[in-house]
mmCIF file of C-alpha atoms in Angstrom:
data_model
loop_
_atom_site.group_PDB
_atom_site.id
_atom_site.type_symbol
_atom_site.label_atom_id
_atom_site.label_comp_id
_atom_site.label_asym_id
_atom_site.label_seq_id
_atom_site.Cartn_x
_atom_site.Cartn_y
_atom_site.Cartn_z
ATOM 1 C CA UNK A 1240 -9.458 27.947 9.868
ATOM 2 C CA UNK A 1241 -12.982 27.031 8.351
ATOM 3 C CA UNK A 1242 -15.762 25.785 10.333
ATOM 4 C CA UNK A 1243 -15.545 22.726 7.276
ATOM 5 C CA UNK A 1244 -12.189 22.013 8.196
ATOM 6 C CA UNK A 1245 -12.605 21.996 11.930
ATOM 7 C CA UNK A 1246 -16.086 20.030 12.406
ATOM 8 C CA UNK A 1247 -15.105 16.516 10.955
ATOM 9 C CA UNK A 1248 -12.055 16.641 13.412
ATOM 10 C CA UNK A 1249 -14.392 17.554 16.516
ATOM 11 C CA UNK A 1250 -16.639 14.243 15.572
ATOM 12 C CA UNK A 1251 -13.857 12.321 15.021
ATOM 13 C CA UNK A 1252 -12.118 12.696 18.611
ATOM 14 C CA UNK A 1253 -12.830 9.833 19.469
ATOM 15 C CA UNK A 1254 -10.931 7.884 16.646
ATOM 16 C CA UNK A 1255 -8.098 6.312 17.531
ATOM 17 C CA UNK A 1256 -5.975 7.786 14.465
ATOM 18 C CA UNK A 1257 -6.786 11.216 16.359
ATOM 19 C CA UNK A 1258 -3.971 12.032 19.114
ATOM 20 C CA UNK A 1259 -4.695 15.037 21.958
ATOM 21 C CA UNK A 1260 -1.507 17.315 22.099
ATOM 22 C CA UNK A 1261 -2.778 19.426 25.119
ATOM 23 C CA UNK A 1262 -0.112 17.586 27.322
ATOM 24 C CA UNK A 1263 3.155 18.962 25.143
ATOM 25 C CA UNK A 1264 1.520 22.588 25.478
ATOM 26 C CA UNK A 1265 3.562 25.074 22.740
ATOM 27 C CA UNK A 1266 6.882 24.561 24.988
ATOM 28 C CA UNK A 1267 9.191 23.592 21.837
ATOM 29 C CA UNK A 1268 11.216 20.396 22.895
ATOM 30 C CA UNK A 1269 8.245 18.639 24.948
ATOM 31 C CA UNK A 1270 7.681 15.274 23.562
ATOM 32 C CA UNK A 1271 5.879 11.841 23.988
ATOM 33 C CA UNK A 1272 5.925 8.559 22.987
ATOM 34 C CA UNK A 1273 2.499 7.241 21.883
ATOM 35 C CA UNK A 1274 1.866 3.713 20.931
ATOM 36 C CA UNK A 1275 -1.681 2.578 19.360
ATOM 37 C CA UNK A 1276 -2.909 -0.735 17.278
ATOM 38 C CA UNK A 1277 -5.534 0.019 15.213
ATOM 39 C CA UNK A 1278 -8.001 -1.758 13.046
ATOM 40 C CA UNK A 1279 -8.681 -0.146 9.603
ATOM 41 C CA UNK A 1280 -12.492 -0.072 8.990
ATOM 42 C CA UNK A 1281 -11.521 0.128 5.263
ATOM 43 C CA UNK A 1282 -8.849 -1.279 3.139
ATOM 44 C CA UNK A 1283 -5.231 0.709 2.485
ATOM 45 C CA UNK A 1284 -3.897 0.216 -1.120
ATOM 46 C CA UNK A 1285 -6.105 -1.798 -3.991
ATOM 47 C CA UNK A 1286 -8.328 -4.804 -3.206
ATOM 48 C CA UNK A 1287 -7.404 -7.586 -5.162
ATOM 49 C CA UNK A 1288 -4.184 -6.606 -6.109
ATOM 50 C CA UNK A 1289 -1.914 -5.533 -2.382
ATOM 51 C CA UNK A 1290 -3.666 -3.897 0.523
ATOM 52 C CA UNK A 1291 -3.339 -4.413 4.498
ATOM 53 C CA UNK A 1292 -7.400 -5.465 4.467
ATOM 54 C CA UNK A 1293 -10.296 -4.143 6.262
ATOM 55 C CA UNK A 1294 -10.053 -5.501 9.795
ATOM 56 C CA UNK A 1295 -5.987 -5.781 9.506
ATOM 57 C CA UNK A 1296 -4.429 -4.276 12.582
ATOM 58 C CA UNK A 1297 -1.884 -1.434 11.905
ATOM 59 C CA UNK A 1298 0.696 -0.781 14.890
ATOM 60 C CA UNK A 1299 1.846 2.507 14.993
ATOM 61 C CA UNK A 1300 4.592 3.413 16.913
ATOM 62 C CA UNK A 1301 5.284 7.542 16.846
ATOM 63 C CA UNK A 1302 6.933 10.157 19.032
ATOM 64 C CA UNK A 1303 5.159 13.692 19.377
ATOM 65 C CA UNK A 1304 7.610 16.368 19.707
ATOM 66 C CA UNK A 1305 6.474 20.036 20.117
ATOM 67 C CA UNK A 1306 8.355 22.559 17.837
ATOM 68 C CA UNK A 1307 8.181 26.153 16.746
ATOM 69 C CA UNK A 1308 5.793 25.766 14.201
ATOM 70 C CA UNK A 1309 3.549 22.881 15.568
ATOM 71 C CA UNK A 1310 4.082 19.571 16.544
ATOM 72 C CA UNK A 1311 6.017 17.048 14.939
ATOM 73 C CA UNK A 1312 5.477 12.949 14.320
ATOM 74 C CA UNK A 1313 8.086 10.662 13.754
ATOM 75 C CA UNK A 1314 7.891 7.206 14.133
ATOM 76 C CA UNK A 1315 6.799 3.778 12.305
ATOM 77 C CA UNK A 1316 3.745 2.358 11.118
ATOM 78 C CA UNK A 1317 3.562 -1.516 10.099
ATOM 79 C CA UNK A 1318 0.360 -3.184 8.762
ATOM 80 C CA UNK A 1319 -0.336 -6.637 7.550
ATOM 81 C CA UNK A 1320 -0.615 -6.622 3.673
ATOM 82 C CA UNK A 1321 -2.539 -9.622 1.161
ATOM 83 C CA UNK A 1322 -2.423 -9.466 -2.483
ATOM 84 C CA UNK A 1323 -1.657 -11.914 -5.464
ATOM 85 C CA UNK A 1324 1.080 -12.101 -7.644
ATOM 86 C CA UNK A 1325 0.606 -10.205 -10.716
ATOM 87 C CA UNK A 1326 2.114 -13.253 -12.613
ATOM 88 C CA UNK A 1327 1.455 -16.458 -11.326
ATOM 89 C CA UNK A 1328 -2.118 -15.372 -9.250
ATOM 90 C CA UNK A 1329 -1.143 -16.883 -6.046
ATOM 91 C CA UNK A 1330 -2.326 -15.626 -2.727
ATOM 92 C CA UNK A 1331 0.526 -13.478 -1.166
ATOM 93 C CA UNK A 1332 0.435 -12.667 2.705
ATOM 94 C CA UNK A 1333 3.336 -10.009 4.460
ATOM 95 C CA UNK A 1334 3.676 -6.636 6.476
ATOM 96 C CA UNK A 1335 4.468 -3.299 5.618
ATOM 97 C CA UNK A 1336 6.242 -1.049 7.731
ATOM 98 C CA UNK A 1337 6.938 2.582 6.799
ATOM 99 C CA UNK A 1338 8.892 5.538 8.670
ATOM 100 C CA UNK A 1339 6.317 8.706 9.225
ATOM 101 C CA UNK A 1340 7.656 12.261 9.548
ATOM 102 C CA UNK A 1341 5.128 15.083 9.559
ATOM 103 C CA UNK A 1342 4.893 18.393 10.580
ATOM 104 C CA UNK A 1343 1.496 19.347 12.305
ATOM 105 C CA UNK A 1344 1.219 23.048 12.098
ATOM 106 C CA UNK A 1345 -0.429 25.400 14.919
ATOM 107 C CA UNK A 1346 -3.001 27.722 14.116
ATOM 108 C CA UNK A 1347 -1.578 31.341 13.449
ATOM 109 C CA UNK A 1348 1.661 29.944 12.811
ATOM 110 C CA UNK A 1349 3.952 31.067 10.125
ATOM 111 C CA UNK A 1350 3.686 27.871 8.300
ATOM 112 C CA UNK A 1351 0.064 27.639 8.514
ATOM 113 C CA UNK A 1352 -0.049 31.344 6.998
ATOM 114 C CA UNK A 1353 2.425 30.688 4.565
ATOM 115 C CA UNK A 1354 1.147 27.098 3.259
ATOM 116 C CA UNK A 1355 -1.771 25.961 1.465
ATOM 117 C CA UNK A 1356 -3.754 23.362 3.491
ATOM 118 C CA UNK A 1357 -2.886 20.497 1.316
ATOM 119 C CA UNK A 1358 0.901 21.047 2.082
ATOM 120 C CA UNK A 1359 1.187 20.558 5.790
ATOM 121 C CA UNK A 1360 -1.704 19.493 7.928
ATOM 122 C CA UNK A 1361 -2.760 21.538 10.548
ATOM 123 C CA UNK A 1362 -3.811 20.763 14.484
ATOM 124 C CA UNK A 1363 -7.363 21.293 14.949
ATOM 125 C CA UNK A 1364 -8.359 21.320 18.556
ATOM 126 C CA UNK A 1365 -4.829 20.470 19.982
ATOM 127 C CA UNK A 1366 -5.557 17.247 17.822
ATOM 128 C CA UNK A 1367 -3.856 15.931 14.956
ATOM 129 C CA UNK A 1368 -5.397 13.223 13.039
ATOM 130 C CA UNK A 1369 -2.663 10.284 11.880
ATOM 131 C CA UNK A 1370 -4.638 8.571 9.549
ATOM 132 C CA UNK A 1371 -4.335 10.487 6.046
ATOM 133 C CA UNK A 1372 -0.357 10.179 6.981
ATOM 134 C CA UNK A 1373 -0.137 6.558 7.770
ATOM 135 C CA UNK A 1374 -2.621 6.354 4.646
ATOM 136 C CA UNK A 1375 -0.466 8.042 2.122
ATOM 137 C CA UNK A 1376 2.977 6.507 3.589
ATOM 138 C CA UNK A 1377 1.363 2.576 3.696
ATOM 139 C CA UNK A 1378 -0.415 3.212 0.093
ATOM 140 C CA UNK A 1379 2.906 4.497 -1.341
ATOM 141 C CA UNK A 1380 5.256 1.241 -0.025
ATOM 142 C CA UNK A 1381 2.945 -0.742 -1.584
ATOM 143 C CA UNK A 1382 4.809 -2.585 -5.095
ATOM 144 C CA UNK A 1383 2.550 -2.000 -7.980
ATOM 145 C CA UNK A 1384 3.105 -4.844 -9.142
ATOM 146 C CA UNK A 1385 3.359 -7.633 -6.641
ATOM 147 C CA UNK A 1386 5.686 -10.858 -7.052
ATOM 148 C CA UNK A 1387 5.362 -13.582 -5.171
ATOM 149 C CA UNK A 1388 9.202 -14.342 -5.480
ATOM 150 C CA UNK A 1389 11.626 -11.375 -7.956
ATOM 151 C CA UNK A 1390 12.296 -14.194 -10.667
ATOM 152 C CA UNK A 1391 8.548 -15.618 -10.440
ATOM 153 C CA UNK A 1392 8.047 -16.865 -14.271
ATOM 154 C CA UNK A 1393 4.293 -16.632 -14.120
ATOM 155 C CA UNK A 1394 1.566 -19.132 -15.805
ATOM 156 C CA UNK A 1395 1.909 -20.974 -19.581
ATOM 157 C CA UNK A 1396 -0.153 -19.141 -21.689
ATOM 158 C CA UNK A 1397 -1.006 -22.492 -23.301
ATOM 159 C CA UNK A 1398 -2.510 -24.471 -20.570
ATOM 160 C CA UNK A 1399 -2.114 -21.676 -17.586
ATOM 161 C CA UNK A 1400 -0.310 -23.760 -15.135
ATOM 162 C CA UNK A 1401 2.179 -22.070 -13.489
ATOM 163 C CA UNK A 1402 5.405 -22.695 -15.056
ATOM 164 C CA UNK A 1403 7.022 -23.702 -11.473
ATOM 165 C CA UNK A 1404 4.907 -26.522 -11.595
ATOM 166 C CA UNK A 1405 5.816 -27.786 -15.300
ATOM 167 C CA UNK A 1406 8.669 -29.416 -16.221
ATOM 168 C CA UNK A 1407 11.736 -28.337 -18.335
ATOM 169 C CA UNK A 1408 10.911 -29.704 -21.441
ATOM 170 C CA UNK A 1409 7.196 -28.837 -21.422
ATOM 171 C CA UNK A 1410 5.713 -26.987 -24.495
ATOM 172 C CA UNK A 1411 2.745 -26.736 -26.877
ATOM 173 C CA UNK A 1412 3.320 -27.389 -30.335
ATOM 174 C CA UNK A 1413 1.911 -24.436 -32.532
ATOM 175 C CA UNK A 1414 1.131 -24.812 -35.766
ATOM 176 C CA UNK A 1415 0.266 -22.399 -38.370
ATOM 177 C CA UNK A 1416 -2.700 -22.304 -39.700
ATOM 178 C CA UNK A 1417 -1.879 -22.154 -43.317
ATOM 179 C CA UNK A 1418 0.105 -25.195 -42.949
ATOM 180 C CA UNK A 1419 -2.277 -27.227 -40.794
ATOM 181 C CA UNK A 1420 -3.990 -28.497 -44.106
ATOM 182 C CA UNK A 1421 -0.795 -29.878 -45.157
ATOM 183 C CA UNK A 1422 0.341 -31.850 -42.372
ATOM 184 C CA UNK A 1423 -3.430 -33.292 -42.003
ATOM 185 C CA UNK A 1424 -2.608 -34.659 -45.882
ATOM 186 C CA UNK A 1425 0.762 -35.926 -45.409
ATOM 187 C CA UNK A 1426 0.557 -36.916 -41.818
ATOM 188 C CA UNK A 1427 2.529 -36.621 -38.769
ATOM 189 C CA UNK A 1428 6.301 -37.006 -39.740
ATOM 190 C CA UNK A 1429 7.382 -38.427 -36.642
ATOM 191 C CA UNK A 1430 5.231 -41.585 -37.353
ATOM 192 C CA UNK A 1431 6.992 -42.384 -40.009
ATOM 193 C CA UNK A 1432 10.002 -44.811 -39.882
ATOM 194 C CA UNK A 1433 13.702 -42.596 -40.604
ATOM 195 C CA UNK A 1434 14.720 -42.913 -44.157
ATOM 196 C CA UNK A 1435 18.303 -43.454 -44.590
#
């Protein structure tokens, strides 16, 4: 491995998204259950649009299991999420929770030979850091398009009130342009009595 690759890891040890491995050894079928809350110091998804915020508190909830290869993480992660509804604009509030499974690869391993570094992350320091998993996984069970509810019919692009809010029979009357001239000369029809 690179020095690049292994010196943001050592300063972020103390991160809580970073888990120590040194317990499970290399004995393949050692595991542990680790359980950790913790608060994002920058938002997952887009601002604005869906994201568990900056501050939000994710809970994850994984089980280290040492394999072969490295060490693998399977669990859940769940995370507050706010947002608006990409039709109506109102404030939306729930939780996310995604499965993780990821394979942490050892150093000199056949899958760390035989993969690029992009594929499978690697442990660095007996370490593996959780957060570009839980990252990816939350990011990706995001809608990209939020509703507030599936059938939401949005705002009136007349007056922009939502249309949950209007009545049945509400509508704007359009006219054409190139007739406006004429109904200005002969007047509203409906003010005129019926003719039989």
């Amino acid at each position: 491995m690179s020095e690049n690759r292994q010196a943001p890891t050592r300063n972020a040890a103390a991160s809580p998204w970073v888990l120590d491995t040194r317990e499970l050894g290399r004995r393949p079928g050692s595991s542990r259950a680790v359980h950790r809350e913790v608060t994002l110091e920058s938002p997952l998804g887009v601002e604005d649009v869906i994201a568990a915020p900056r501050g939000a508190v994710v809970d994850v909830d994984v089980l280290l299991e040492s394999v072969v290869e490295g060490v693998l993480v399977s669990g859940t992660a769940s995370a507050p999420v706010e947002g608006e509804c990409a039709r109506c604009l109102d404030p939306l509030t729930s939780r996310v929770e995604v499965e993780l499974t990821e394979l942490f690869a050892y150093p000199h391993s056949a899958t760390e030979e035989t993969t690029d570094e992009d594929e499978v992350p690697r442990l660095v320091d007996d370490r593996i850091d959780l957060e570009p998993v839980v990252r990816d996984a939350v990011v990706l069970a995001l809608p990209q398009v939020p509703l507030c509810t599936p059938d939401c019919a949005g705002l009136c692009p007349g007056c922009g009130v939502k249309w949950a809010d209007l009545g049945p029979d509400h509508g704007h009357e359009k006219i054409d342009p190139r007739w406006a001239a004429l109904q200005e000369r002969l007047g509203d029809s409906s003010d005129r009595p019926e003719e039989k």
